[in-house]
Amino acid sequence: MRKLFICALFFIGILPKAQNYAAINGIIDRLEERKGINQHLENVSIDNKKFVLVKDFEDHTERSFIILKGKDATYVEMFDDKATGKSTSNVFSGDIIRKKNIISLRADKLENKKIPIPVAKTLLLTKQKEIIYLIDINSRERWIDEESYTKKTK
């Protein structure tokens, strides 16, 4: 009798939680979207896209761009010195390989000259609130689609 009573209490305790399954499932879906998990973005075109990353430090600002055109990619690093106001840049070119939501960038030329160690980035394509991002798998940096960014600021 005691086991039956404990079992009944257990099921009565679980019943309200089961009704909140849809709410819990919605929360999990949003968290997965934030992490970039379980998104099916194979049909999203990244051709002719430009992604931007800006880092602001005390003494300088770093702006980086990834420009994708078909299988070709251009990776640009720009450094702005706050003290002198001078800007320097590095322009790398190379190619990409895309497998579902993963994009591998390999830039093996610096201003059209072969370099011995190419710049390599592995990026995860994600989408949040209709904005397309590339998340660097190694550093967790988020590259935002320039079109999405300029739409928001207008």
Coordinates of N, CA and C in Angstrom, one line a residue:
M1 N 0.8 -1.2 0.0 CA 0.0 0.0 0.0 C 0.9 1.3 0.0
R2 N 1.9 1.2 0.8 CA 2.8 2.3 0.9 C 3.5 2.6 -0.5
K3 N 3.9 1.5 -1.2 CA 4.5 1.7 -2.5 C 3.5 2.3 -3.5
L4 N 2.3 1.9 -3.5 CA 1.3 2.4 -4.3 C 1.0 3.9 -4.1
F5 N 1.0 4.3 -2.8 CA 0.8 5.7 -2.5 C 2.0 6.5 -3.0
I6 N 3.2 6.1 -2.8 CA 4.4 6.8 -3.3 C 4.4 6.9 -4.8
C7 N 4.0 5.8 -5.5 CA 3.9 5.8 -6.9 C 2.9 6.8 -7.4
A8 N 1.7 6.8 -6.7 CA 0.7 7.8 -7.1 C 1.1 9.2 -6.9
L9 N 1.8 9.5 -5.8 CA 2.4 10.9 -5.6 C 3.4 11.2 -6.7
F10 N 4.2 10.3 -7.1 CA 5.2 10.5 -8.1 C 4.5 10.9 -9.4
F11 N 3.5 10.2 -9.8 CA 2.8 10.5 -11.1 C 2.0 11.8 -11.0
I12 N 1.4 12.1 -9.9 CA 0.7 13.4 -9.7 C 1.7 14.5 -9.7
G13 N 2.9 14.3 -9.2 CA 4.0 15.4 -9.3 C 4.5 15.6 -10.7
I14 N 4.5 14.6 -11.5 CA 5.0 14.7 -12.9 C 4.0 15.3 -13.8
L15 N 2.7 15.1 -13.6 CA 1.7 15.5 -14.5 C 1.7 17.0 -14.8
P16 N 1.9 17.9 -13.9 CA 2.0 19.3 -14.3 C 3.2 19.6 -15.1
K17 N 4.3 18.9 -14.8 CA 5.5 19.2 -15.6 C 5.4 18.7 -17.0
A18 N 4.6 17.7 -17.2 CA 4.4 17.2 -18.6 C 3.6 18.2 -19.4
Q19 N 2.8 18.9 -18.8 CA 2.0 19.9 -19.5 C 2.8 21.1 -20.0
N20 N 3.9 21.3 -19.3 CA 4.8 22.4 -19.6 C 5.9 22.0 -20.6
Y21 N 5.7 20.8 -21.2 CA 6.7 20.3 -22.2 C 6.9 21.2 -23.4
A22 N 5.8 21.7 -23.9 CA 5.9 22.6 -25.0 C 6.7 23.9 -24.7
A23 N 6.5 24.4 -23.5 CA 7.3 25.6 -23.1 C 8.7 25.3 -22.9
I24 N 9.0 24.1 -22.3 CA 10.4 23.7 -22.1 C 11.0 23.4 -23.5
N25 N 10.3 22.8 -24.4 CA 10.8 22.5 -25.7 C 11.1 23.8 -26.5
G26 N 10.3 24.8 -26.3 CA 10.5 26.1 -26.9 C 11.8 26.8 -26.4
I27 N 12.0 26.7 -25.1 CA 13.3 27.2 -24.5 C 14.5 26.5 -25.0
I28 N 14.4 25.2 -25.1 CA 15.5 24.4 -25.6 C 15.8 24.8 -27.1
D29 N 14.8 24.9 -27.9 CA 15.0 25.3 -29.3 C 15.7 26.7 -29.4
R30 N 15.3 27.7 -28.6 CA 16.0 29.0 -28.6 C 17.4 28.9 -28.2
L31 N 17.7 28.0 -27.2 CA 19.1 27.9 -26.7 C 19.9 27.2 -27.8
E32 N 19.3 26.2 -28.5 CA 20.0 25.5 -29.6 C 20.3 26.5 -30.7
E33 N 19.3 27.4 -31.0 CA 19.5 28.4 -32.0 C 20.6 29.3 -31.7
R34 N 20.7 29.7 -30.4 CA 21.8 30.6 -30.0 C 23.1 29.9 -30.2
K35 N 23.2 28.6 -29.9 CA 24.5 27.9 -30.0 C 24.8 27.5 -31.5
G36 N 23.8 27.6 -32.4 CA 23.9 27.2 -33.7 C 23.7 25.7 -34.0
I37 N 23.1 25.0 -33.0 CA 22.9 23.6 -33.1 C 21.6 23.3 -33.8
N38 N 21.5 22.3 -34.5 CA 20.3 21.8 -35.2 C 19.6 22.8 -36.1
Q39 N 20.4 23.7 -36.7 CA 19.9 24.5 -37.7 C 20.2 23.9 -39.1
H40 N 19.2 23.9 -39.9 CA 19.4 23.4 -41.3 C 19.5 24.5 -42.3
L41 N 20.7 25.0 -42.5 CA 20.9 26.2 -43.3 C 21.6 25.8 -44.7
E42 N 21.4 24.6 -45.1 CA 22.1 24.2 -46.3 C 21.6 25.0 -47.5
N43 N 20.4 25.5 -47.5 CA 19.8 26.2 -48.6 C 20.1 27.7 -48.6
V44 N 20.7 28.2 -47.5 CA 21.0 29.6 -47.4 C 22.2 29.9 -48.2
S45 N 22.0 30.9 -49.1 CA 23.1 31.2 -50.0 C 24.1 32.2 -49.3
I46 N 25.4 31.9 -49.4 CA 26.4 32.8 -48.9 C 27.2 33.4 -50.0
D47 N 26.8 33.2 -51.2 CA 27.5 33.7 -52.4 C 27.3 35.2 -52.4
N48 N 28.4 35.9 -52.7 CA 28.5 37.4 -52.7 C 28.1 38.0 -51.3
K49 N 28.5 37.4 -50.3 CA 28.2 37.9 -48.9 C 29.5 38.4 -48.3
K50 N 29.3 39.4 -47.4 CA 30.5 40.0 -46.7 C 30.2 40.0 -45.3
F51 N 31.1 39.4 -44.5 CA 30.9 39.3 -43.1 C 31.9 40.1 -42.4
V52 N 31.5 40.8 -41.2 CA 32.3 41.8 -40.6 C 32.5 41.4 -39.1
L53 N 33.7 41.6 -38.6 CA 34.1 41.5 -37.2 C 34.9 42.7 -36.8
V54 N 34.4 43.4 -35.7 CA 35.1 44.5 -35.2 C 35.5 44.3 -33.7
K55 N 36.8 44.5 -33.4 CA 37.3 44.4 -32.1 C 37.9 45.8 -31.7
D56 N 37.5 46.3 -30.5 CA 38.0 47.6 -30.1 C 38.8 47.4 -28.8
F57 N 40.1 47.9 -28.9 CA 41.0 47.8 -27.8 C 41.3 49.2 -27.4
E58 N 42.1 49.4 -26.3 CA 42.4 50.7 -25.8 C 43.3 51.5 -26.8
D59 N 44.3 50.8 -27.4 CA 45.2 51.5 -28.3 C 44.9 51.4 -29.8
H60 N 44.1 50.4 -30.1 CA 43.8 50.2 -31.6 C 42.5 49.5 -31.8
T61 N 42.0 49.6 -33.0 CA 40.8 48.9 -33.4 C 41.1 48.0 -34.5
E62 N 40.6 46.7 -34.4 CA 40.8 45.7 -35.5 C 39.4 45.5 -36.2
R63 N 39.5 45.7 -37.5 CA 38.3 45.4 -38.3 C 38.7 44.2 -39.3
S64 N 37.9 43.2 -39.3 CA 38.2 42.1 -40.2 C 36.9 41.8 -41.1
F65 N 37.2 41.5 -42.3 CA 36.1 41.2 -43.3 C 36.4 39.8 -43.9
I66 N 35.3 39.1 -44.2 CA 35.4 37.9 -45.0 C 34.4 38.1 -46.1
I67 N 35.0 38.1 -47.4 CA 34.1 38.3 -48.5 C 34.1 37.0 -49.3
L68 N 32.9 36.5 -49.6 CA 32.8 35.2 -50.2 C 32.1 35.4 -51.6
K69 N 32.8 34.9 -52.6 CA 32.2 34.9 -54.0 C 32.4 33.5 -54.6
G70 N 31.4 32.8 -54.6 CA 31.4 31.4 -55.1 C 32.3 30.6 -54.2
K71 N 33.3 29.9 -54.8 CA 34.3 29.2 -54.0 C 35.5 30.0 -53.6
D72 N 35.6 31.2 -54.0 CA 36.7 32.1 -53.7 C 36.4 32.9 -52.4
A73 N 37.4 33.3 -51.7 CA 37.2 34.1 -50.5 C 38.4 35.1 -50.3
T74 N 38.0 36.2 -49.8 CA 39.0 37.2 -49.5 C 38.8 37.6 -48.0
Y75 N 40.0 37.5 -47.3 CA 40.0 37.8 -45.8 C 40.8 39.1 -45.7
V76 N 40.2 40.1 -45.1 CA 40.9 41.4 -44.9 C 41.0 41.8 -43.4
E77 N 42.2 42.1 -43.0 CA 42.4 42.6 -41.7 C 42.8 44.0 -41.7
M78 N 42.2 44.9 -41.0 CA 42.5 46.3 -40.9 C 42.8 46.7 -39.5
F79 N 43.9 47.4 -39.3 CA 44.3 47.8 -37.9 C 44.3 49.4 -37.9
D80 N 43.5 50.0 -37.0 CA 43.5 51.4 -36.9 C 44.2 51.8 -35.6
D81 N 45.3 52.5 -35.6 CA 46.0 53.0 -34.4 C 45.3 54.2 -33.9
K82 N 44.8 54.2 -32.7 CA 44.1 55.4 -32.1 C 45.0 56.5 -31.8
A83 N 46.3 56.3 -31.5 CA 47.2 57.3 -31.2 C 47.6 58.1 -32.4
T84 N 48.0 57.5 -33.5 CA 48.5 58.1 -34.6 C 47.4 58.3 -35.7
G85 N 46.3 57.5 -35.7 CA 45.3 57.6 -36.7 C 45.6 56.9 -38.0
K86 N 46.7 56.2 -38.0 CA 47.1 55.4 -39.2 C 46.4 54.1 -39.3
S87 N 46.2 53.7 -40.5 CA 45.5 52.4 -40.7 C 46.5 51.5 -41.6
T88 N 46.5 50.3 -41.2 CA 47.3 49.3 -42.0 C 46.3 48.1 -42.3
S89 N 46.6 47.4 -43.4 CA 45.7 46.3 -43.7 C 46.5 45.1 -44.3
N90 N 46.0 44.0 -44.2 CA 46.5 42.8 -44.9 C 45.3 42.2 -45.6
V91 N 45.6 41.9 -46.9 CA 44.5 41.3 -47.8 C 45.0 39.9 -48.2
F92 N 44.2 38.9 -47.7 CA 44.5 37.5 -48.0 C 43.5 37.0 -48.9
S93 N 43.8 36.1 -49.8 CA 42.9 35.5 -50.7 C 43.1 34.0 -50.7
G94 N 42.0 33.3 -51.0 CA 42.0 31.8 -51.0 C 40.7 31.3 -51.4
D95 N 40.3 30.1 -50.8 CA 39.1 29.5 -51.2 C 38.4 28.9 -50.0
I96 N 37.1 28.5 -50.2 CA 36.3 27.9 -49.1 C 35.8 26.6 -49.5
I97 N 35.5 25.8 -48.5 CA 34.8 24.5 -48.7 C 33.6 24.6 -47.7
R98 N 32.4 24.3 -48.3 CA 31.2 24.3 -47.4 C 30.6 22.9 -47.3
K99 N 30.4 22.4 -46.1 CA 29.7 21.2 -45.8 C 28.6 21.5 -44.8
K100 N 27.4 21.5 -45.3 CA 26.2 21.8 -44.6 C 26.4 23.2 -43.9
N101 N 26.5 23.3 -42.6 CA 26.6 24.6 -41.9 C 28.1 24.9 -41.6
I102 N 29.0 24.1 -42.0 CA 30.4 24.4 -41.7 C 31.1 24.9 -42.9
I103 N 31.8 26.0 -42.7 CA 32.6 26.6 -43.8 C 34.1 26.7 -43.4
S104 N 34.9 26.1 -44.3 CA 36.3 26.1 -44.0 C 37.0 27.1 -45.0
L105 N 37.7 28.1 -44.4 CA 38.3 29.1 -45.2 C 39.8 28.9 -45.2
R106 N 40.5 28.9 -46.3 CA 41.9 28.7 -46.4 C 42.4 29.8 -47.3
A107 N 43.1 30.8 -46.7 CA 43.7 31.9 -47.5 C 45.2 31.7 -47.6
D108 N 45.7 31.4 -48.8 CA 47.1 31.0 -48.9 C 47.9 32.1 -49.7
K109 N 47.3 33.2 -50.0 CA 48.0 34.3 -50.7 C 47.8 35.6 -49.9
L110 N 48.9 36.3 -49.7 CA 48.9 37.6 -49.0 C 49.2 38.6 -50.1
E111 N 48.2 39.4 -50.5 CA 48.3 40.4 -51.6 C 48.9 39.8 -52.8
N112 N 48.3 38.6 -53.2 CA 48.6 37.8 -54.4 C 50.0 37.2 -54.4
K113 N 50.6 37.0 -53.3 CA 51.9 36.3 -53.2 C 51.7 35.1 -52.2
K114 N 52.1 34.0 -52.7 CA 52.0 32.8 -51.9 C 52.6 32.9 -50.5
I115 N 52.0 32.5 -49.4 CA 52.6 32.5 -48.1 C 52.8 31.1 -47.6
P116 N 53.8 30.8 -46.8 CA 54.1 29.4 -46.4 C 53.1 28.8 -45.5
I117 N 52.5 29.6 -44.6 CA 51.5 29.1 -43.7 C 50.2 29.8 -44.0
P118 N 49.2 29.2 -44.6 CA 48.0 29.9 -44.9 C 47.2 30.2 -43.6
V119 N 46.3 31.2 -43.8 CA 45.4 31.6 -42.7 C 44.2 30.6 -42.9
A120 N 43.9 29.9 -41.8 CA 42.8 29.0 -41.9 C 41.7 29.3 -40.8
K121 N 40.5 29.2 -41.2 CA 39.4 29.5 -40.3 C 38.3 28.4 -40.5
T122 N 37.8 27.9 -39.5 CA 36.6 27.0 -39.6 C 35.4 27.7 -38.9
L123 N 34.4 27.9 -39.7 CA 33.3 28.8 -39.3 C 32.0 28.0 -39.3
L124 N 31.1 28.3 -38.4 CA 29.8 27.7 -38.3 C 28.8 28.7 -38.7
L125 N 27.9 28.4 -39.7 CA 26.9 29.3 -40.2 C 25.7 29.1 -39.3
T126 N 25.2 30.2 -38.8 CA 24.1 30.3 -37.9 C 23.2 31.4 -38.3
K127 N 21.9 31.3 -37.8 CA 21.0 32.3 -38.1 C 20.1 32.6 -36.8
Q128 N 20.1 33.8 -36.4 CA 19.3 34.2 -35.3 C 18.5 35.5 -35.6
K129 N 17.2 35.4 -35.5 CA 16.3 36.5 -35.7 C 16.5 37.1 -37.1
E130 N 16.6 36.3 -38.1 CA 16.8 36.6 -39.5 C 18.2 37.3 -39.8
I131 N 19.1 37.2 -38.9 CA 20.5 37.7 -39.1 C 21.4 36.5 -39.3
I132 N 22.2 36.5 -40.3 CA 23.2 35.4 -40.6 C 24.5 35.7 -39.9
Y133 N 25.0 34.8 -39.2 CA 26.3 34.9 -38.5 C 27.3 33.8 -39.0
L134 N 28.5 34.0 -38.9 CA 29.6 33.0 -38.9 C 30.2 33.0 -37.6
I135 N 30.3 31.9 -36.9 CA 30.9 31.7 -35.6 C 32.2 31.0 -35.8
D136 N 33.3 31.6 -35.5 CA 34.6 30.9 -35.5 C 34.6 29.8 -34.5
I137 N 34.8 28.6 -34.9 CA 34.7 27.4 -34.0 C 35.8 27.5 -32.9
N138 N 37.0 28.0 -33.3 CA 38.1 28.0 -32.4 C 38.1 29.1 -31.4
S139 N 37.7 30.3 -31.8 CA 37.8 31.5 -30.9 C 36.4 32.0 -30.5
R140 N 35.3 31.4 -31.0 CA 33.9 31.8 -30.7 C 33.6 33.2 -31.1
E141 N 34.4 33.8 -32.0 CA 34.1 35.2 -32.5 C 32.9 35.1 -33.5
R142 N 32.1 36.1 -33.5 CA 30.9 36.1 -34.3 C 31.1 37.1 -35.4
W143 N 31.0 36.7 -36.6 CA 31.1 37.5 -37.8 C 29.6 37.7 -38.3
I144 N 29.2 39.0 -38.4 CA 27.9 39.3 -38.8 C 27.8 39.6 -40.3
D145 N 26.7 39.2 -40.9 CA 26.5 39.5 -42.3 C 26.3 41.0 -42.4
E146 N 27.1 41.7 -43.3 CA 27.0 43.1 -43.5 C 25.6 43.6 -43.9
E147 N 25.0 42.9 -44.8 CA 23.6 43.3 -45.2 C 22.7 43.3 -44.0
S148 N 22.7 42.3 -43.1 CA 21.9 42.3 -42.0 C 22.2 43.4 -41.0
Y149 N 23.5 43.7 -40.9 CA 23.9 44.8 -40.0 C 23.4 46.2 -40.5
T150 N 23.6 46.4 -41.8 CA 23.2 47.7 -42.4 C 21.7 47.9 -42.4
K151 N 20.9 46.8 -42.5 CA 19.4 46.9 -42.4 C 19.0 47.3 -41.0
K152 N 19.7 46.8 -40.0 CA 19.3 47.1 -38.6 C 19.6 48.6 -38.3
T153 N 20.7 49.1 -38.8 CA 21.1 50.5 -38.4 C 20.3 51.5 -39.2
K154 N 19.6 51.2 -40.2 CA 18.8 52.2 -41.0 C 17.6 52.6 -40.3

